[in-house]
Every structure is written in C-alpha cells, then in structure tokens.
mmCIF file of C-alpha atoms and ligand atoms in Angstrom:
data_model
loop_
_atom_site.group_PDB
_atom_site.id
_atom_site.type_symbol
_atom_site.label_atom_id
_atom_site.label_comp_id
_atom_site.label_asym_id
_atom_site.label_seq_id
_atom_site.Cartn_x
_atom_site.Cartn_y
_atom_site.Cartn_z
ATOM 1 C CA MET A 1 0.000 0.000 0.000
ATOM 2 C CA ILE A 2 1.444 3.358 -1.048
ATOM 3 C CA LEU A 3 0.222 6.460 0.737
ATOM 4 C CA GLU A 4 0.385 9.663 -1.339
ATOM 5 C CA GLN A 5 -0.132 13.096 0.206
ATOM 6 C CA ASN A 6 -1.580 16.380 -1.080
ATOM 7 C CA VAL A 7 -2.617 14.777 -4.366
ATOM 8 C CA PRO A 8 -4.185 16.905 -7.162
ATOM 9 C CA LEU A 9 -7.629 15.506 -8.014
ATOM 10 C CA GLN A 10 -8.239 17.476 -11.221
ATOM 11 C CA PRO A 11 -7.205 14.514 -13.407
ATOM 12 C CA TYR A 12 -9.437 12.201 -11.363
ATOM 13 C CA ASN A 13 -12.788 13.971 -11.783
ATOM 14 C CA THR A 14 -14.418 14.342 -15.188
ATOM 15 C CA PHE A 15 -15.755 17.823 -14.336
ATOM 16 C CA GLY A 16 -12.080 18.820 -14.206
ATOM 17 C CA ILE A 17 -12.512 20.720 -10.930
ATOM 18 C CA ALA A 18 -9.223 21.689 -9.273
ATOM 19 C CA ALA A 19 -9.006 20.210 -5.739
ATOM 20 C CA ARG A 20 -6.570 18.158 -3.688
ATOM 21 C CA ALA A 21 -6.795 15.074 -1.525
ATOM 22 C CA GLU A 22 -5.084 15.339 1.853
ATOM 23 C CA ALA A 23 -4.061 11.694 1.391
ATOM 24 C CA LEU A 24 -4.732 9.101 -1.294
ATOM 25 C CA VAL A 25 -4.270 5.349 -1.579
ATOM 26 C CA ARG A 26 -4.738 3.410 -4.825
ATOM 27 C CA VAL A 27 -6.648 0.269 -3.932
ATOM 28 C CA ARG A 28 -5.514 -2.490 -6.291
ATOM 29 C CA SER A 29 -6.441 -5.450 -4.093
ATOM 30 C CA GLU A 30 -8.187 -6.495 -0.914
ATOM 31 C CA ASP A 31 -4.778 -6.490 0.769
ATOM 32 C CA ASP A 32 -4.282 -2.787 -0.041
ATOM 33 C CA LEU A 33 -7.562 -2.046 1.657
ATOM 34 C CA ARG A 34 -6.772 -4.227 4.672
ATOM 35 C CA ALA A 35 -3.424 -2.439 5.024
ATOM 36 C CA VAL A 36 -5.286 0.899 5.105
ATOM 37 C CA LEU A 37 -7.657 -0.327 7.802
ATOM 38 C CA GLN A 38 -4.777 -1.609 9.921
ATOM 39 C CA ASP A 39 -2.590 1.498 9.565
ATOM 40 C CA ALA A 40 -2.661 3.551 12.781
ATOM 41 C CA ARG A 41 -1.796 6.778 10.867
ATOM 42 C CA LEU A 42 -4.959 6.412 8.789
ATOM 43 C CA ALA A 43 -7.408 5.043 11.358
ATOM 44 C CA HIS A 44 -8.824 8.424 12.430
ATOM 45 C CA LEU A 45 -9.105 9.931 8.926
ATOM 46 C CA PRO A 46 -12.436 10.347 7.150
ATOM 47 C CA ARG A 47 -12.584 8.240 3.968
ATOM 48 C CA THR A 48 -13.913 9.024 0.513
ATOM 49 C CA VAL A 49 -14.212 6.306 -2.126
ATOM 50 C CA LEU A 50 -13.467 7.433 -5.684
ATOM 51 C CA GLY A 51 -14.009 5.417 -8.863
ATOM 52 C CA GLY A 52 -13.669 7.097 -12.263
ATOM 53 C CA GLY A 53 -14.698 10.460 -10.746
ATOM 54 C CA SER A 54 -17.373 10.779 -13.425
ATOM 55 C CA ASN A 55 -20.319 11.337 -11.126
ATOM 56 C CA VAL A 56 -18.913 13.730 -8.514
ATOM 57 C CA VAL A 57 -18.728 17.457 -7.901
ATOM 58 C CA LEU A 58 -15.756 18.341 -5.681
ATOM 59 C CA THR A 59 -16.662 21.317 -3.518
ATOM 60 C CA GLY A 60 -13.123 21.797 -2.214
ATOM 61 C CA ASP A 61 -10.063 19.887 -1.074
ATOM 62 C CA VAL A 62 -10.996 16.461 0.223
ATOM 63 C CA LYS A 63 -10.130 16.106 3.900
ATOM 64 C CA GLY A 64 -8.777 12.781 5.016
ATOM 65 C CA LEU A 65 -8.140 9.765 2.847
ATOM 66 C CA VAL A 66 -9.299 9.191 -0.725
ATOM 67 C CA LEU A 67 -9.508 5.502 -1.625
ATOM 68 C CA LYS A 68 -9.086 5.370 -5.379
ATOM 69 C CA VAL A 69 -10.401 1.995 -6.507
ATOM 70 C CA GLU A 70 -8.122 0.454 -9.153
ATOM 71 C CA VAL A 71 -8.877 -3.259 -8.651
ATOM 72 C CA PRO A 72 -8.201 -4.968 -12.026
ATOM 73 C CA GLY A 73 -9.533 -8.210 -13.513
ATOM 74 C CA LEU A 74 -11.860 -9.446 -16.249
ATOM 75 C CA ARG A 75 -12.896 -13.093 -16.451
ATOM 76 C CA LEU A 76 -15.625 -15.556 -17.182
ATOM 77 C CA ALA A 77 -16.484 -16.609 -13.636
ATOM 78 C CA GLY A 78 -19.013 -19.317 -14.499
ATOM 79 C CA GLU A 79 -22.208 -20.132 -16.334
ATOM 80 C CA THR A 80 -25.745 -21.267 -15.665
ATOM 81 C CA ASP A 81 -28.257 -22.788 -18.118
ATOM 82 C CA ARG A 82 -29.281 -19.335 -19.219
ATOM 83 C CA HIS A 83 -26.388 -16.996 -18.464
ATOM 84 C CA TRP A 84 -22.668 -16.368 -18.747
ATOM 85 C CA ILE A 85 -21.384 -14.995 -15.449
ATOM 86 C CA ILE A 86 -18.728 -12.365 -16.064
ATOM 87 C CA GLU A 87 -16.622 -10.912 -13.250
ATOM 88 C CA ALA A 88 -14.843 -7.554 -13.431
ATOM 89 C CA GLY A 89 -12.648 -5.732 -10.927
ATOM 90 C CA GLY A 90 -14.045 -2.510 -9.443
ATOM 91 C CA GLY A 91 -11.322 -0.447 -11.113
ATOM 92 C CA VAL A 92 -12.002 -1.663 -14.661
ATOM 93 C CA VAL A 93 -13.259 1.093 -16.966
ATOM 94 C CA TRP A 94 -16.923 0.295 -17.648
ATOM 95 C CA HIS A 95 -16.689 0.815 -21.414
ATOM 96 C CA GLU A 96 -13.710 -1.557 -21.597
ATOM 97 C CA LEU A 97 -15.858 -4.236 -19.962
ATOM 98 C CA VAL A 98 -18.638 -3.628 -22.518
ATOM 99 C CA ARG A 99 -16.167 -3.842 -25.404
ATOM 100 C CA TRP A 100 -14.414 -6.946 -24.016
ATOM 101 C CA THR A 101 -17.631 -8.912 -23.433
ATOM 102 C CA LEU A 102 -18.730 -8.206 -27.019
ATOM 103 C CA GLU A 103 -15.335 -9.286 -28.366
ATOM 104 C CA GLN A 104 -15.661 -12.544 -26.433
ATOM 105 C CA GLY A 105 -19.101 -13.174 -27.941
ATOM 106 C CA TRP A 106 -21.117 -12.413 -24.790
ATOM 107 C CA PRO A 107 -23.537 -9.642 -25.742
ATOM 108 C CA GLY A 108 -25.929 -7.895 -23.358
ATOM 109 C CA LEU A 109 -24.135 -4.715 -22.327
ATOM 110 C CA GLU A 110 -24.101 -2.962 -25.733
ATOM 111 C CA ASN A 111 -26.878 -0.452 -24.861
ATOM 112 C CA MET A 112 -24.659 0.762 -21.996
ATOM 113 C CA ALA A 113 -21.612 1.454 -24.193
ATOM 114 C CA LEU A 114 -19.601 4.609 -23.479
ATOM 115 C CA ILE A 115 -21.087 5.282 -20.040
ATOM 116 C CA PRO A 116 -18.155 6.954 -18.258
ATOM 117 C CA GLY A 117 -16.797 5.588 -14.998
ATOM 118 C CA THR A 118 -15.643 2.330 -13.471
ATOM 119 C CA VAL A 119 -17.259 -1.053 -12.907
ATOM 120 C CA GLY A 120 -17.126 -0.541 -9.127
ATOM 121 C CA ALA A 121 -19.203 2.615 -9.391
ATOM 122 C CA SER A 122 -21.784 1.084 -11.734
ATOM 123 C CA PRO A 123 -24.039 -0.484 -9.066
ATOM 124 C CA VAL A 124 -23.943 2.614 -6.836
ATOM 125 C CA GLN A 125 -26.195 4.651 -9.108
ATOM 126 C CA ASN A 126 -27.504 1.662 -11.100
ATOM 127 C CA ILE A 127 -26.194 3.107 -14.365
ATOM 128 C CA GLY A 128 -28.406 2.812 -17.389
ATOM 129 C CA ALA A 129 -28.906 3.936 -20.951
ATOM 130 C CA TYR A 130 -31.075 3.236 -24.007
ATOM 131 C CA GLY A 131 -33.501 0.951 -22.244
ATOM 132 C CA VAL A 132 -31.078 -1.192 -20.194
ATOM 133 C CA GLU A 133 -29.975 -0.637 -16.608
ATOM 134 C CA LEU A 134 -27.181 -2.328 -14.698
ATOM 135 C CA GLN A 135 -29.815 -4.109 -12.583
ATOM 136 C CA ASP A 136 -31.045 -5.923 -15.742
ATOM 137 C CA ARG A 137 -27.645 -7.650 -16.075
ATOM 138 C CA PHE A 138 -26.457 -7.729 -12.454
ATOM 139 C CA HIS A 139 -25.659 -11.001 -10.693
ATOM 140 C CA ALA A 140 -23.719 -10.211 -7.472
ATOM 141 C CA LEU A 141 -20.870 -8.145 -6.059
ATOM 142 C CA ASP A 142 -18.110 -8.449 -3.472
ATOM 143 C CA ALA A 143 -17.355 -5.485 -1.240
ATOM 144 C CA MET A 144 -15.298 -4.749 1.830
ATOM 145 C CA ASP A 145 -16.830 -3.259 4.945
ATOM 146 C CA LEU A 146 -14.635 -0.274 5.817
ATOM 147 C CA PHE A 147 -15.426 -0.555 9.505
ATOM 148 C CA THR A 148 -14.861 -4.264 10.066
ATOM 149 C CA GLY A 149 -12.562 -5.195 7.146
ATOM 150 C CA GLU A 150 -14.909 -8.064 6.302
ATOM 151 C CA VAL A 151 -15.477 -8.975 2.636
ATOM 152 C CA PHE A 152 -19.140 -9.693 1.903
ATOM 153 C CA THR A 153 -21.239 -10.595 -1.127
ATOM 154 C CA LEU A 154 -24.529 -8.966 -2.090
ATOM 155 C CA ASN A 155 -27.037 -10.492 -4.475
ATOM 156 C CA HIS A 156 -29.457 -8.553 -6.667
ATOM 157 C CA ALA A 157 -32.183 -8.098 -4.057
ATOM 158 C CA GLN A 158 -29.694 -6.984 -1.391
ATOM 159 C CA CYS A 159 -28.467 -4.107 -3.577
ATOM 160 C CA GLY A 160 -31.892 -2.406 -3.440
ATOM 161 C CA PHE A 161 -31.676 -1.080 -6.994
ATOM 162 C CA GLY A 162 -33.936 1.738 -8.149
ATOM 163 C CA TYR A 163 -33.733 4.436 -10.809
ATOM 164 C CA ARG A 164 -30.159 5.790 -10.401
ATOM 165 C CA ASP A 165 -30.295 4.381 -6.875
ATOM 166 C CA SER A 166 -29.049 1.533 -4.673
ATOM 167 C CA VAL A 167 -28.259 0.657 -1.074
ATOM 168 C CA PHE A 168 -24.820 2.288 -1.621
ATOM 169 C CA LYS A 169 -26.449 5.719 -1.819
ATOM 170 C CA HIS A 170 -28.216 5.468 1.533
ATOM 171 C CA ALA A 171 -26.907 5.826 5.066
ATOM 172 C CA SER A 172 -27.781 3.130 7.566
ATOM 173 C CA HIS A 173 -30.470 4.073 10.074
ATOM 174 C CA GLY A 174 -30.335 0.955 12.211
ATOM 175 C CA PRO A 175 -29.490 -2.762 12.271
ATOM 176 C CA GLU A 176 -32.471 -3.732 10.057
ATOM 177 C CA ASP A 177 -31.507 -1.257 7.391
ATOM 178 C CA LEU A 178 -28.785 -2.174 4.916
ATOM 179 C CA GLY A 179 -27.716 1.411 4.032
ATOM 180 C CA LEU A 180 -24.077 1.236 2.932
ATOM 181 C CA ALA A 181 -23.180 4.817 1.976
ATOM 182 C CA GLY A 182 -19.637 5.568 3.133
ATOM 183 C CA ARG A 183 -19.319 2.084 4.517
ATOM 184 C CA ALA A 184 -18.269 -0.191 1.686
ATOM 185 C CA VAL A 185 -15.780 -0.430 -1.166
ATOM 186 C CA ILE A 186 -17.000 -2.476 -4.140
ATOM 187 C CA LEU A 187 -14.152 -4.787 -5.139
ATOM 188 C CA ARG A 188 -15.692 -6.955 -7.879
ATOM 189 C CA VAL A 189 -18.970 -7.052 -9.780
ATOM 190 C CA ARG A 190 -20.481 -10.142 -11.446
ATOM 191 C CA LEU A 191 -22.864 -9.763 -14.350
ATOM 192 C CA ALA A 192 -25.230 -12.340 -15.834
ATOM 193 C CA LEU A 193 -25.282 -12.055 -19.630
ATOM 194 C CA PRO A 194 -28.081 -13.977 -21.361
ATOM 195 C CA LYS A 195 -27.050 -16.906 -23.577
ATOM 196 C CA LYS A 196 -30.224 -16.309 -25.605
ATOM 197 C CA TRP A 197 -29.552 -12.687 -26.483
ATOM 198 C CA LYS A 198 -32.326 -10.430 -27.755
ATOM 199 C CA PRO A 199 -31.787 -6.824 -28.857
ATOM 200 C CA GLU A 200 -33.290 -4.036 -26.718
ATOM 201 C CA LEU A 201 -34.494 -1.513 -29.271
ATOM 202 C CA GLY A 202 -37.479 0.167 -27.641
ATOM 203 C CA TYR A 203 -35.764 3.531 -27.261
ATOM 204 C CA LEU A 204 -36.561 6.395 -29.605
ATOM 205 C CA ASP A 205 -32.947 7.113 -30.601
ATOM 206 C CA LEU A 206 -32.396 3.451 -31.530
ATOM 207 C CA GLU A 207 -35.682 3.308 -33.464
ATOM 208 C CA ARG A 208 -34.422 6.310 -35.430
ATOM 209 C CA LYS A 209 -31.168 4.484 -36.240
ATOM 210 C CA MET A 210 -33.128 1.458 -37.467
ATOM 211 C CA ALA A 211 -35.191 3.692 -39.749
ATOM 212 C CA GLU A 212 -32.147 5.637 -40.986
ATOM 213 C CA THR A 213 -30.104 2.535 -41.823
ATOM 214 C CA GLY A 214 -32.994 0.293 -42.889
ATOM 215 C CA ASN A 215 -31.602 -2.347 -40.509
ATOM 216 C CA ALA A 216 -34.444 -3.734 -38.388
ATOM 217 C CA ASN A 217 -32.410 -6.690 -37.038
ATOM 218 C CA PRO A 218 -29.159 -5.220 -35.750
ATOM 219 C CA ASP A 219 -26.673 -7.497 -34.009
ATOM 220 C CA ALA A 220 -25.099 -6.520 -30.683
ATOM 221 C CA ARG A 221 -22.010 -5.008 -32.341
ATOM 222 C CA THR A 222 -24.230 -2.764 -34.507
ATOM 223 C CA ILE A 223 -26.192 -1.607 -31.448
ATOM 224 C CA PHE A 224 -22.873 -0.904 -29.713
ATOM 225 C CA ASP A 225 -21.770 1.239 -32.699
ATOM 226 C CA TRP A 226 -25.141 3.034 -32.796
ATOM 227 C CA VAL A 227 -25.076 3.800 -29.064
ATOM 228 C CA CYS A 228 -21.489 5.099 -29.342
ATOM 229 C CA ALA A 229 -22.522 7.340 -32.246
ATOM 230 C CA ILE A 230 -25.654 8.644 -30.462
ATOM 231 C CA ARG A 231 -23.798 9.364 -27.241
ATOM 232 C CA SER A 232 -20.840 11.006 -28.975
ATOM 233 C CA ALA A 233 -23.195 13.345 -30.835
ATOM 234 C CA LYS A 234 -25.164 14.348 -27.723
ATOM 235 C CA LEU A 235 -22.803 14.124 -24.785
ATOM 236 C CA PRO A 236 -19.555 16.053 -24.401
ATOM 237 C CA ASP A 237 -16.318 14.052 -24.131
ATOM 238 C CA PRO A 238 -14.923 14.810 -20.632
ATOM 239 C CA ALA A 239 -11.386 14.673 -22.080
ATOM 240 C CA ILE A 240 -12.300 17.796 -24.060
ATOM 241 C CA ILE A 241 -14.915 19.542 -21.924
ATOM 242 C CA GLY A 242 -15.504 18.830 -18.234
ATOM 243 C CA ASN A 243 -18.862 17.289 -17.286
ATOM 244 C CA ALA A 244 -20.475 14.592 -15.152
ATOM 245 C CA GLY A 245 -23.089 13.247 -17.590
ATOM 246 C CA SER A 246 -26.700 14.001 -16.695
ATOM 247 C CA PHE A 247 -26.637 16.582 -13.932
ATOM 248 C CA PHE A 248 -30.250 16.022 -12.838
ATOM 249 C CA GLN A 249 -32.372 12.914 -12.482
ATOM 250 C CA ASN A 250 -35.436 12.643 -14.667
ATOM 251 C CA PRO A 251 -38.168 13.652 -12.183
ATOM 252 C CA ILE A 252 -40.924 11.177 -11.365
ATOM 253 C CA VAL A 253 -44.323 12.789 -10.786
ATOM 254 C CA PRO A 254 -47.795 11.482 -9.871
ATOM 255 C CA ASP A 255 -50.095 10.733 -12.853
ATOM 256 C CA GLU A 256 -52.455 13.622 -11.974
ATOM 257 C CA GLN A 257 -49.619 16.134 -12.131
ATOM 258 C CA TYR A 258 -48.465 14.631 -15.420
ATOM 259 C CA GLN A 259 -51.989 14.929 -16.900
ATOM 260 C CA THR A 260 -52.238 18.572 -15.819
ATOM 261 C CA LEU A 261 -48.832 19.346 -17.321
ATOM 262 C CA LEU A 262 -49.735 17.555 -20.556
ATOM 263 C CA LEU A 263 -52.826 19.743 -21.026
ATOM 264 C CA LYS A 264 -50.617 22.819 -20.884
ATOM 265 C CA HIS A 265 -47.632 21.315 -22.730
ATOM 266 C CA PRO A 266 -48.896 18.732 -25.260
ATOM 267 C CA ASP A 267 -45.368 17.928 -26.499
ATOM 268 C CA LEU A 268 -44.100 17.076 -22.985
ATOM 269 C CA ILE A 269 -41.704 14.104 -23.187
ATOM 270 C CA SER A 270 -42.178 11.378 -20.601
ATOM 271 C CA TYR A 271 -41.780 7.658 -19.961
ATOM 272 C CA ALA A 272 -43.839 4.981 -18.239
ATOM 273 C CA ASP A 273 -42.863 4.387 -14.620
ATOM 274 C CA ALA A 274 -44.324 2.585 -11.597
ATOM 275 C CA ALA A 275 -48.141 2.429 -11.378
ATOM 276 C CA GLY A 276 -49.627 5.899 -10.878
ATOM 277 C CA LYS A 277 -46.368 7.644 -11.776
ATOM 278 C CA ARG A 278 -44.686 9.134 -14.831
ATOM 279 C CA LYS A 279 -41.013 9.967 -15.478
ATOM 280 C CA LEU A 280 -40.443 13.297 -17.242
ATOM 281 C CA ALA A 281 -37.459 14.091 -19.501
ATOM 282 C CA ALA A 282 -35.570 16.684 -17.442
ATOM 283 C CA GLY A 283 -33.503 17.693 -20.498
ATOM 284 C CA TRP A 284 -36.696 18.659 -22.313
ATOM 285 C CA LEU A 285 -37.958 20.709 -19.320
ATOM 286 C CA ILE A 286 -34.640 22.616 -19.148
ATOM 287 C CA ASP A 287 -34.557 23.077 -22.912
ATOM 288 C CA GLN A 288 -38.102 24.535 -22.842
ATOM 289 C CA CYS A 289 -36.887 27.158 -20.370
ATOM 290 C CA GLY A 290 -34.516 28.354 -23.103
ATOM 291 C CA LEU A 291 -31.437 27.325 -21.140
ATOM 292 C CA LYS A 292 -29.720 24.980 -23.617
ATOM 293 C CA GLY A 293 -26.312 26.356 -24.597
ATOM 294 C CA GLN A 294 -26.505 29.166 -21.998
ATOM 295 C CA ARG A 295 -23.220 30.076 -20.364
ATOM 296 C CA MET A 296 -22.685 31.488 -16.863
ATOM 297 C CA GLY A 297 -19.025 32.479 -16.507
ATOM 298 C CA ASN A 298 -16.840 29.386 -16.551
ATOM 299 C CA VAL A 299 -19.717 26.905 -16.691
ATOM 300 C CA GLY A 300 -22.797 26.324 -18.805
ATOM 301 C CA VAL A 301 -25.622 24.138 -20.086
ATOM 302 C CA TYR A 302 -24.313 21.932 -22.891
ATOM 303 C CA GLN A 303 -25.445 23.016 -26.348
ATOM 304 C CA ASN A 304 -26.493 19.535 -27.536
ATOM 305 C CA GLN A 305 -28.123 18.171 -24.363
ATOM 306 C CA ALA A 306 -29.636 20.465 -21.732
ATOM 307 C CA LEU A 307 -29.370 17.842 -18.981
ATOM 308 C CA VAL A 308 -25.574 18.096 -19.004
ATOM 309 C CA LEU A 309 -23.709 20.930 -17.286
ATOM 310 C CA VAL A 310 -20.216 21.664 -18.530
ATOM 311 C CA ASN A 311 -17.060 23.243 -17.174
ATOM 312 C CA TYR A 312 -15.352 25.395 -19.797
ATOM 313 C CA GLY A 313 -12.188 25.418 -17.642
ATOM 314 C CA ASN A 314 -11.487 26.929 -14.213
ATOM 315 C CA GLY A 315 -15.093 26.325 -13.156
ATOM 316 C CA THR A 316 -15.587 25.549 -9.462
ATOM 317 C CA ALA A 317 -18.270 23.596 -7.643
ATOM 318 C CA LYS A 318 -19.654 26.963 -6.526
ATOM 319 C CA ASP A 319 -20.125 28.012 -10.173
ATOM 320 C CA ILE A 320 -21.726 24.689 -11.080
ATOM 321 C CA LEU A 321 -24.075 24.662 -8.094
ATOM 322 C CA ALA A 322 -25.106 28.299 -8.725
ATOM 323 C CA LEU A 323 -26.005 27.374 -12.308
ATOM 324 C CA ALA A 324 -27.834 24.260 -11.080
ATOM 325 C CA LYS A 325 -29.889 26.371 -8.641
ATOM 326 C CA CYS A 326 -30.783 28.793 -11.410
ATOM 327 C CA ILE A 327 -31.975 25.883 -13.605
ATOM 328 C CA GLN A 328 -33.946 24.300 -10.739
ATOM 329 C CA ASP A 329 -35.670 27.631 -10.039
ATOM 330 C CA LYS A 330 -36.577 28.248 -13.702
ATOM 331 C CA VAL A 331 -37.932 24.717 -14.207
ATOM 332 C CA HIS A 332 -39.921 24.947 -10.989
ATOM 333 C CA GLU A 333 -41.354 28.299 -11.964
ATOM 334 C CA LYS A 334 -42.447 27.114 -15.425
ATOM 335 C CA PHE A 335 -43.547 23.524 -14.688
ATOM 336 C CA GLY A 336 -43.887 23.252 -10.878
ATOM 337 C CA VAL A 337 -41.445 20.312 -10.969
ATOM 338 C CA SER A 338 -38.385 19.983 -8.688
ATOM 339 C CA LEU A 339 -35.175 18.673 -10.237
ATOM 340 C CA GLN A 340 -32.855 16.573 -8.078
ATOM 341 C CA ILE A 341 -29.107 16.756 -8.630
ATOM 342 C CA GLU A 342 -27.756 13.411 -9.863
ATOM 343 C CA PRO A 343 -23.960 13.406 -9.150
ATOM 344 C CA ASN A 344 -22.596 13.160 -5.622
ATOM 345 C CA ILE A 345 -21.595 16.489 -4.132
ATOM 346 C CA LEU A 346 -18.399 15.838 -2.169
HETATM 347 N N1 EPU B 1 -34.450 16.499 -24.797
HETATM 348 C C1 EPU B 1 -34.698 17.747 -25.274
HETATM 349 N N2 EPU B 1 -33.740 18.716 -25.100
HETATM 350 C C2 EPU B 1 -32.563 18.452 -24.502
HETATM 351 C C3 EPU B 1 -32.310 17.159 -23.999
HETATM 352 C C4 EPU B 1 -33.277 16.186 -24.164
HETATM 353 O O1 EPU B 1 -35.764 18.036 -25.836
HETATM 354 O O2 EPU B 1 -31.749 19.365 -24.392
HETATM 355 C C5 EPU B 1 -35.424 15.442 -25.030
HETATM 356 C C6 EPU B 1 -34.880 14.449 -26.064
HETATM 357 O O3 EPU B 1 -35.205 14.817 -27.366
HETATM 358 C C7 EPU B 1 -35.525 13.138 -25.660
HETATM 359 C C8 EPU B 1 -35.731 13.296 -24.172
HETATM 360 O O4 EPU B 1 -35.612 14.675 -23.852
HETATM 361 O O5 EPU B 1 -36.755 12.970 -26.288
HETATM 362 C C9 EPU B 1 -34.742 12.484 -23.367
HETATM 363 O O6 EPU B 1 -33.419 12.811 -23.738
HETATM 364 P P1 EPU B 1 -32.296 11.695 -23.942
HETATM 365 O O7 EPU B 1 -32.828 10.588 -24.770
HETATM 366 O O8 EPU B 1 -31.082 12.399 -24.422
HETATM 367 O O9 EPU B 1 -32.069 11.076 -22.532
HETATM 368 P P2 EPU B 1 -32.141 11.709 -21.069
HETATM 369 O O10 EPU B 1 -33.451 11.395 -20.439
HETATM 370 O O11 EPU B 1 -31.723 13.123 -21.129
HETATM 371 C C10 EPU B 1 -31.272 9.555 -19.834
HETATM 372 C C11 EPU B 1 -30.201 9.247 -18.850
HETATM 373 C C12 EPU B 1 -28.848 9.193 -19.547
HETATM 374 C C13 EPU B 1 -28.902 8.129 -20.623
HETATM 375 C C14 EPU B 1 -30.036 8.487 -21.591
HETATM 376 C C15 EPU B 1 -30.238 7.436 -22.657
HETATM 377 C C16 EPU B 1 -30.867 10.121 -16.692
HETATM 378 C C17 EPU B 1 -30.694 11.196 -15.675
HETATM 379 N N3 EPU B 1 -30.174 10.269 -17.809
HETATM 380 O O12 EPU B 1 -31.011 10.872 -20.326
HETATM 381 O O13 EPU B 1 -27.868 8.831 -18.578
HETATM 382 O O14 EPU B 1 -27.680 8.058 -21.329
HETATM 383 O O15 EPU B 1 -31.288 8.601 -20.878
HETATM 384 O O16 EPU B 1 -30.839 6.316 -22.087
HETATM 385 O O17 EPU B 1 -31.628 9.182 -16.468
HETATM 386 C C18 EPU B 1 -26.397 9.797 -16.985
HETATM 387 O O18 EPU B 1 -27.087 9.294 -16.113
HETATM 388 O O19 EPU B 1 -25.362 10.476 -16.710
HETATM 389 C C19 EPU B 1 -26.792 9.659 -18.371
HETATM 390 C C20 EPU B 1 -26.155 10.282 -19.367
#
C-alpha cells in the first residue's frame, strides 16, 4: 500500500474541478484495503471512495483519505443454463468491460456502451442507458466493509436497486436497514449475460437508427456502434470539456400532475414508470426554459443536451451549483417540478 499526500484531483474527476486530496491510496487489491484499515496513521481519517470520478462534484479539497479503486480483472467466472457470469474488478473502466464482453461473444451490455466511470461505481447509481440498466444484467458483487474489514457478497435483491439508486447511496439508520453509503468499497462485480440474447431496441434514438439505416435486425455489435454514435453526438467528451453526464435525475411525478402538465404542454416528453407515476425528460424541461447552450461564466448548459452541465475550464463547484440552482428555479417556476441533482456532491 502506497500512501500519497496532497494529491491533485483534477485529473481524477471528469468535471475537471481543481481540488486536492489530503491523502490518497490506490486500492488495487483487498490487501491494499486491509493495510489501510490496519494502519494507525490512517485510522482516524475520514474516507472518501473514488471510482472514475465521473459522477462527482468536488466542492473543495478532500479532507482525510481518498480511496481510489483500481482493482483490475476481467474473467468468465461461471455459467448457468441461461447466463454467462462475467466478473470484473471494481477499477475496470466500464466501457472496456462492454467492449471486451462483445469481443468474447457475450452480448448484453451494448446499450450501456460509453457510459463513463468504473465497474465498481456502476451499481452505486444503477447506471443505465437506451432501455437497459445495470440491474437488468447484475448477478452479485463483493465489497469490503470499511469498519470491520470483512469482505461480503450482495445479491441482486440486497443491492436495493432503483432508478439511479441503490443501497450504496443510503446511510444506515439501524441494524435492520442495509444502508451502505460511506461504509463499503466495491471490489468486484459479477454480471449475468443472457445466452439467448435479444436486442433491446425500444428507445426512440435506436428506433431512429433502425429507420435511418434500414436495418431492423441489428446485431449486438451494430447496437454498440449506434449507441457510441448517439452518445458522442449528444454528450460532451470529458477529455475535451468537463462534465459529469446528466446533472439532474429525470423527475418522477404522480399521474395527476403529469396529466395537468400535458394539457398545458402537449409535447411534454415522458416515460412509463411505476403504477400511478410518470417519469419526465428533465432535459426537455430545461430546454423549454430556453437554457440549452446558456453560459454562466466558466460553466454552462451543454449546447447539444440540456441535462448536461459543462465546465469550460477553471469552473468551481460553486459556479456549477449556482447554475444548477438557477436551472432548478426556472424549471420549478415554469412547470412546478423539482429537479434533483444526480452526481454526488463531495
Ligand atoms: N431532450 C430535449 N432537449 C434536450 C435534452 C433532451 O428536448 O436538451 C429530449 C430528447 O429529445 C428526448 C428526451 O428529452 O426525447 C430524453 O433525452 P435523452 O434521450 O437524451 O435522454 P435523457 O433522459 O436526457 C437519460 C439518462 C442518460 C442516458 C439516456 C439514454 C438520466 C438522468 N439520464 O437521459 O444517462 O444516457 O437517458 O438512455 O436518467 C447519466 O445518467 O449520466 C446519463 C447520461
């Protein structure tokens, strides 16, 4: 275990915010993590777990110890009658996993191509895109309890997945409650990829691609290429312009509120959700407020997708959060809908 001090975090967060970690350890194995837990110098320090830094807003220097998860590994861990079980280390770049599984002939992750971040972070917010969420392919994960040093396994039900949500986003409120925020480091994730693969094409952007190309039966590799093309056209590449993907969750409102909104805004974009509820496209709401492409100093609303906030360079969390507040206020004023911030504010 190598302990680094006063480490610049700008390269480790996709928003490109300048901040430092008081101390940082790269976790490449369970042993690295055990060494941290047993080190008297580190015992009293607060701990922050960082994956690819693609879903965080750093509000300042990070006090205490940053655990940067870099656990490697990609393997076929087993199979059942219906699934290939693939295991990936928490530090593997998510897109590399998607690409590798396709190369091996195990499709199923292609709709989630190009989602930034690491495998270890993928269950935390139950990543998803173009009609498939992590929970649709999830099998189990291994994590270490940062308080006891114990390695434990969680199955699908134990992860408590929801829309951009899991047990890793919630604090524990008692022994019955499995909240794991700040408590666990995800070491390995196992995915179950169906042996009888079927394409998932029920998403408007993919339907458009089918119409454009005249290909109504795309294979997984074609869907992968389509998703990469769609995302590259809409979402800014963090290597060029700082961002953390969607900055707000798509708000879920009761059916009655949706019906009232629809009367006033007949072109409102929304999706089916749980019974009695409707999910609204937050990007559309922001766009309708005339905010797409607007700039506020060093930060702005991305010109091709209003749900993404961007850092033009030198932007701080203060700038980003001021812009976010302005957007929330405008959307609330026009539609009476509250937008929730999606990335973690650290
Ligand atoms: N829209 C607009 N104007 C905009 C942006 C969007 O009118 O500026 C409309 C689009 O035309 C579309 C609808 O709103 O009809 C939804 O937009 P889009 O398909 O781009 O997806 P999204 O709802 O904005 C969600 C996820 C993305 C994921 C895409 C594709 C959330 C918060 N975001 O975005 O995930 O890639 O669907 O499945 O659920 C992320 O979480 O960081 C992320 C990028």
